[in-house]
Tab-separated table of C-alpha atoms in Angstrom:
chain	number	residue	atom	x	y	z
A	1	UNK	CA	-61.015	20.520	-18.487
A	2	UNK	CA	-59.803	21.248	-22.020
A	3	UNK	CA	-56.872	18.914	-21.467
A	4	UNK	CA	-59.053	15.984	-20.412
A	5	UNK	CA	-61.329	16.504	-23.423
A	6	UNK	CA	-58.388	16.669	-25.828
A	7	UNK	CA	-57.024	13.409	-24.403
A	8	UNK	CA	-60.407	11.797	-25.020
A	9	UNK	CA	-60.274	13.067	-28.604
A	10	UNK	CA	-56.764	11.641	-29.075
A	11	UNK	CA	-57.549	8.302	-27.405
A	12	UNK	CA	-61.318	7.578	-27.489
A	13	UNK	CA	-60.756	4.382	-25.486
A	14	UNK	CA	-60.442	6.526	-22.362
A	15	UNK	CA	-63.662	6.192	-20.403
A	16	UNK	CA	-63.712	8.768	-17.607
A	17	UNK	CA	-61.381	10.994	-15.596
A	18	UNK	CA	-61.148	11.272	-11.822
A	19	UNK	CA	-59.002	13.358	-9.535
A	20	UNK	CA	-57.314	12.511	-6.268
A	21	UNK	CA	-59.404	14.165	-3.570
A	22	UNK	CA	-58.933	14.428	0.213
A	23	UNK	CA	-57.277	11.393	1.760
A	24	UNK	CA	-56.240	10.272	-1.744
A	25	UNK	CA	-59.785	9.216	-2.632
A	26	UNK	CA	-60.762	9.098	-6.309
A	27	UNK	CA	-63.456	11.657	-7.113
A	28	UNK	CA	-65.370	12.391	-10.351
A	29	UNK	CA	-63.793	15.249	-12.272
A	30	UNK	CA	-65.911	18.434	-11.846
A	31	UNK	CA	-67.619	19.849	-14.925
A	32	UNK	CA	-67.164	23.590	-14.257
A	33	UNK	CA	-64.029	25.735	-14.166
A	34	UNK	CA	-64.798	27.118	-10.685
A	35	UNK	CA	-65.222	23.626	-9.267
A	36	UNK	CA	-61.951	22.481	-10.877
A	37	UNK	CA	-60.095	25.424	-9.319
A	38	UNK	CA	-61.664	24.850	-5.923
A	39	UNK	CA	-61.528	21.063	-5.668
A	40	UNK	CA	-58.681	19.994	-7.961
A	41	UNK	CA	-56.156	22.848	-8.092
A	42	UNK	CA	-56.509	24.625	-4.747
A	43	UNK	CA	-53.670	24.315	-2.200
A	44	UNK	CA	-54.199	21.484	0.242
A	45	UNK	CA	-56.246	19.216	-1.991
A	46	UNK	CA	-55.408	15.519	-1.862
A	47	UNK	CA	-52.589	14.547	0.471
A	48	UNK	CA	-50.106	17.265	-0.519
A	49	UNK	CA	-50.058	21.036	-0.533
A	50	UNK	CA	-49.144	22.991	-3.654
A	51	UNK	CA	-48.738	26.499	-5.008
A	52	UNK	CA	-51.828	28.610	-5.659
A	53	UNK	CA	-53.079	28.106	-9.247
A	54	UNK	CA	-52.758	31.815	-10.095
A	55	UNK	CA	-49.032	31.910	-9.195
A	56	UNK	CA	-47.154	32.011	-12.504
A	57	UNK	CA	-43.991	29.898	-12.599
A	58	UNK	CA	-42.081	28.250	-15.451
A	59	UNK	CA	-44.044	25.222	-16.620
A	60	UNK	CA	-42.948	21.936	-18.095
A	61	UNK	CA	-43.884	18.285	-17.965
A	62	UNK	CA	-42.285	14.876	-17.932
A	63	UNK	CA	-43.963	11.607	-18.848
A	64	UNK	CA	-42.416	8.362	-17.672
A	65	UNK	CA	-43.468	5.013	-19.135
A	66	UNK	CA	-42.575	2.004	-16.978
A	67	UNK	CA	-43.337	-1.420	-18.449
A	68	UNK	CA	-42.902	-4.996	-17.309
A	69	UNK	CA	-42.275	-7.706	-19.873
A	70	UNK	CA	-42.829	-10.419	-17.276
A	71	UNK	CA	-46.387	-9.492	-16.272
A	72	UNK	CA	-47.459	-7.590	-19.412
A	73	UNK	CA	-48.152	-4.363	-17.544
A	74	UNK	CA	-47.320	-0.692	-17.946
A	75	UNK	CA	-47.479	2.374	-15.740
A	76	UNK	CA	-47.679	5.729	-17.522
A	77	UNK	CA	-47.075	8.683	-15.199
A	78	UNK	CA	-47.281	12.187	-16.628
A	79	UNK	CA	-46.373	15.140	-14.401
A	80	UNK	CA	-47.064	18.683	-15.522
A	81	UNK	CA	-46.651	21.872	-13.553
A	82	UNK	CA	-43.951	24.090	-12.152
A	83	UNK	CA	-41.408	24.316	-9.413
A	84	UNK	CA	-40.227	27.472	-7.727
A	85	UNK	CA	-37.590	26.584	-5.190
A	86	UNK	CA	-39.716	24.360	-3.003
A	87	UNK	CA	-43.049	26.006	-3.886
A	88	UNK	CA	-44.345	23.583	-6.497
A	89	UNK	CA	-47.658	22.874	-8.183
A	90	UNK	CA	-48.238	19.922	-10.454
A	91	UNK	CA	-50.835	17.717	-12.072
A	92	UNK	CA	-50.006	14.002	-12.050
A	93	UNK	CA	-51.851	11.773	-14.521
A	94	UNK	CA	-51.833	8.069	-13.722
A	95	UNK	CA	-53.330	5.669	-16.262
A	96	UNK	CA	-54.410	1.985	-16.193
A	97	UNK	CA	-51.624	-0.553	-15.822
A	98	UNK	CA	-53.096	-3.609	-17.542
A	99	UNK	CA	-55.593	-4.549	-20.207
A	100	UNK	CA	-56.427	-3.460	-23.743
A	101	UNK	CA	-56.414	0.271	-22.947
A	102	UNK	CA	-52.859	0.362	-21.662
A	103	UNK	CA	-51.688	-1.528	-24.740
A	104	UNK	CA	-53.310	1.086	-26.987
A	105	UNK	CA	-51.988	4.000	-24.938
A	106	UNK	CA	-48.373	2.890	-24.892
A	107	UNK	CA	-47.929	2.170	-28.604
A	108	UNK	CA	-45.371	4.593	-30.102
A	109	UNK	CA	-47.848	6.411	-32.364
A	110	UNK	CA	-50.312	6.922	-29.500
A	111	UNK	CA	-47.591	8.069	-27.094
A	112	UNK	CA	-46.522	10.671	-29.642
A	113	UNK	CA	-50.148	11.745	-30.157
A	114	UNK	CA	-50.655	12.163	-26.394
A	115	UNK	CA	-47.325	13.997	-26.162
A	116	UNK	CA	-48.449	16.479	-28.823
A	117	UNK	CA	-51.761	17.026	-27.017
A	118	UNK	CA	-50.008	17.756	-23.729
A	119	UNK	CA	-47.693	20.305	-25.370
A	120	UNK	CA	-50.561	21.943	-27.253
A	121	UNK	CA	-52.802	22.332	-24.212
A	122	UNK	CA	-50.255	23.192	-21.503
A	123	UNK	CA	-47.905	25.292	-23.686
A	124	UNK	CA	-44.825	24.367	-21.600
A	125	UNK	CA	-41.278	25.663	-21.827
A	126	UNK	CA	-40.031	22.051	-22.129
A	127	UNK	CA	-41.395	18.518	-22.143
A	128	UNK	CA	-39.913	15.023	-22.122
A	129	UNK	CA	-40.987	11.395	-22.386
A	130	UNK	CA	-38.782	8.546	-21.170
A	131	UNK	CA	-39.294	4.781	-20.976
A	132	UNK	CA	-37.745	1.842	-19.194
A	133	UNK	CA	-38.746	-1.720	-18.435
A	134	UNK	CA	-38.550	-3.220	-14.945
A	135	UNK	CA	-36.011	-5.726	-16.272
A	136	UNK	CA	-33.721	-3.025	-17.710
A	137	UNK	CA	-30.296	-3.065	-16.042
A	138	UNK	CA	-30.163	0.755	-15.891
A	139	UNK	CA	-32.721	3.389	-14.909
A	140	UNK	CA	-34.001	5.501	-17.793
A	141	UNK	CA	-33.984	8.997	-16.369
A	142	UNK	CA	-33.086	11.429	-17.644
A	143	UNK	CA	-33.370	10.180	-21.209
A	144	UNK	CA	-35.200	11.543	-24.180
A	145	UNK	CA	-37.541	9.342	-26.174
A	146	UNK	CA	-39.404	12.537	-27.039
A	147	UNK	CA	-38.166	16.001	-26.168
A	148	UNK	CA	-39.872	19.370	-26.684
A	149	UNK	CA	-38.499	22.866	-26.253
A	150	UNK	CA	-40.183	26.222	-26.832
A	151	UNK	CA	-37.001	28.042	-27.857
A	152	UNK	CA	-36.022	28.092	-31.582
A	153	UNK	CA	-33.245	25.728	-32.588
A	154	UNK	CA	-29.827	27.190	-33.447
A	155	UNK	CA	-29.292	27.408	-37.243
A	156	UNK	CA	-27.254	24.672	-38.873
A	157	UNK	CA	-27.908	22.074	-36.183
A	158	UNK	CA	-26.910	18.580	-37.399
A	159	UNK	CA	-28.908	15.814	-35.710
A	160	UNK	CA	-27.760	12.208	-35.172
A	161	UNK	CA	-28.901	9.729	-37.819
A	162	UNK	CA	-32.421	8.441	-37.222
A	163	UNK	CA	-33.592	11.313	-34.982
A	164	UNK	CA	-36.629	13.256	-36.247
A	165	UNK	CA	-37.626	16.827	-35.413
A	166	UNK	CA	-41.188	18.118	-35.827
A	167	UNK	CA	-43.091	21.339	-35.415
A	168	UNK	CA	-46.509	21.429	-33.775
A	169	UNK	CA	-49.030	22.384	-36.424
A	170	UNK	CA	-52.651	21.471	-36.997
A	171	UNK	CA	-54.318	19.902	-40.027
A	172	UNK	CA	-54.735	23.278	-41.725
A	173	UNK	CA	-51.177	24.395	-40.939
A	174	UNK	CA	-51.939	26.534	-37.878
A	175	UNK	CA	-49.254	26.618	-35.175
A	176	UNK	CA	-50.473	24.771	-32.083
A	177	UNK	CA	-47.399	25.563	-29.978
A	178	UNK	CA	-44.112	27.373	-30.633
A	179	UNK	CA	-40.844	25.465	-30.810
A	180	UNK	CA	-40.340	21.884	-31.898
A	181	UNK	CA	-39.929	18.352	-30.575
A	182	UNK	CA	-37.529	15.478	-31.235
A	183	UNK	CA	-38.334	11.777	-31.510
A	184	UNK	CA	-35.265	9.641	-30.799
A	185	UNK	CA	-36.675	6.345	-32.130
A	186	UNK	CA	-39.441	7.165	-34.659
A	187	UNK	CA	-42.037	4.429	-34.992
A	188	UNK	CA	-40.732	2.267	-32.159
A	189	UNK	CA	-40.801	2.350	-28.395
A	190	UNK	CA	-37.657	3.789	-26.853
A	191	UNK	CA	-35.711	1.237	-24.787
A	192	UNK	CA	-32.752	2.669	-22.886
A	193	UNK	CA	-31.100	-0.745	-22.452
A	194	UNK	CA	-31.065	-1.187	-26.249
A	195	UNK	CA	-27.496	-0.226	-27.294
A	196	UNK	CA	-28.564	1.619	-30.468
A	197	UNK	CA	-31.340	3.494	-28.697
A	198	UNK	CA	-29.069	4.499	-25.829
A	199	UNK	CA	-26.312	5.663	-28.192
A	200	UNK	CA	-28.761	7.741	-30.242
A	201	UNK	CA	-30.211	9.320	-27.110
A	202	UNK	CA	-26.782	10.240	-25.766
A	203	UNK	CA	-25.707	11.606	-29.158
A	204	UNK	CA	-28.825	13.800	-29.322
A	205	UNK	CA	-28.229	15.135	-25.815
A	206	UNK	CA	-24.617	15.897	-26.684
A	207	UNK	CA	-25.569	17.843	-29.831
A	208	UNK	CA	-28.258	19.832	-28.039
A	209	UNK	CA	-26.059	20.498	-25.014
A	210	UNK	CA	-23.229	21.809	-27.180
A	211	UNK	CA	-25.737	24.058	-28.976
A	212	UNK	CA	-26.914	25.455	-25.622
A	213	UNK	CA	-30.479	24.358	-26.284
A	214	UNK	CA	-31.045	21.305	-24.046
A	215	UNK	CA	-33.969	21.930	-21.638
A	216	UNK	CA	-33.467	21.399	-17.887
A	217	UNK	CA	-33.640	17.979	-16.291
A	218	UNK	CA	-37.305	17.384	-15.278
A	219	UNK	CA	-37.917	17.968	-11.586
A	220	UNK	CA	-40.965	15.674	-11.550
A	221	UNK	CA	-39.406	12.500	-12.962
């Protein structure tokens, strides 16, 4: 419930949230915690079973932005949750594919704002955002347009040129989440088929892998 409200704060153009109920039918999001636990998070809701919501497992999320230059559409799929050797529980957020709202949501500054909100609210161990277009010659996973990790960075880490690293702090300087996140292409949408973008992504992964810091490959991508 807090997550949905924070997304509305970050992107006021959102109108309303629904959840996928029995037989994959869209249902209005409940307005009490007990109803959310019973109808949205309980095992067996929707078409798939999941882990009980009080089972604590490592948590992360991956957001995948799929666009289409030909039909001016985008599909933003954000998966958050955990996986414990076949016993998984996740929340999948699927947003509009066409129209003014999707254009607002998928601009680089808004994607970063939504990314920060997801990290702040869910407090994951890791988080990633990737992007590809349907016309791209190569799939874009796993790549890192934005990459968050809870663990502190090794001292003396030298990042590739152009990559930015940020902490998660509020307007008054309070820490919203531990750790830090990287933005591979600040101010522009990451495109894996773009030679410079791809090279920067691979260079960042190489630096982080050699430092022993790179988070695991998302299991929900």
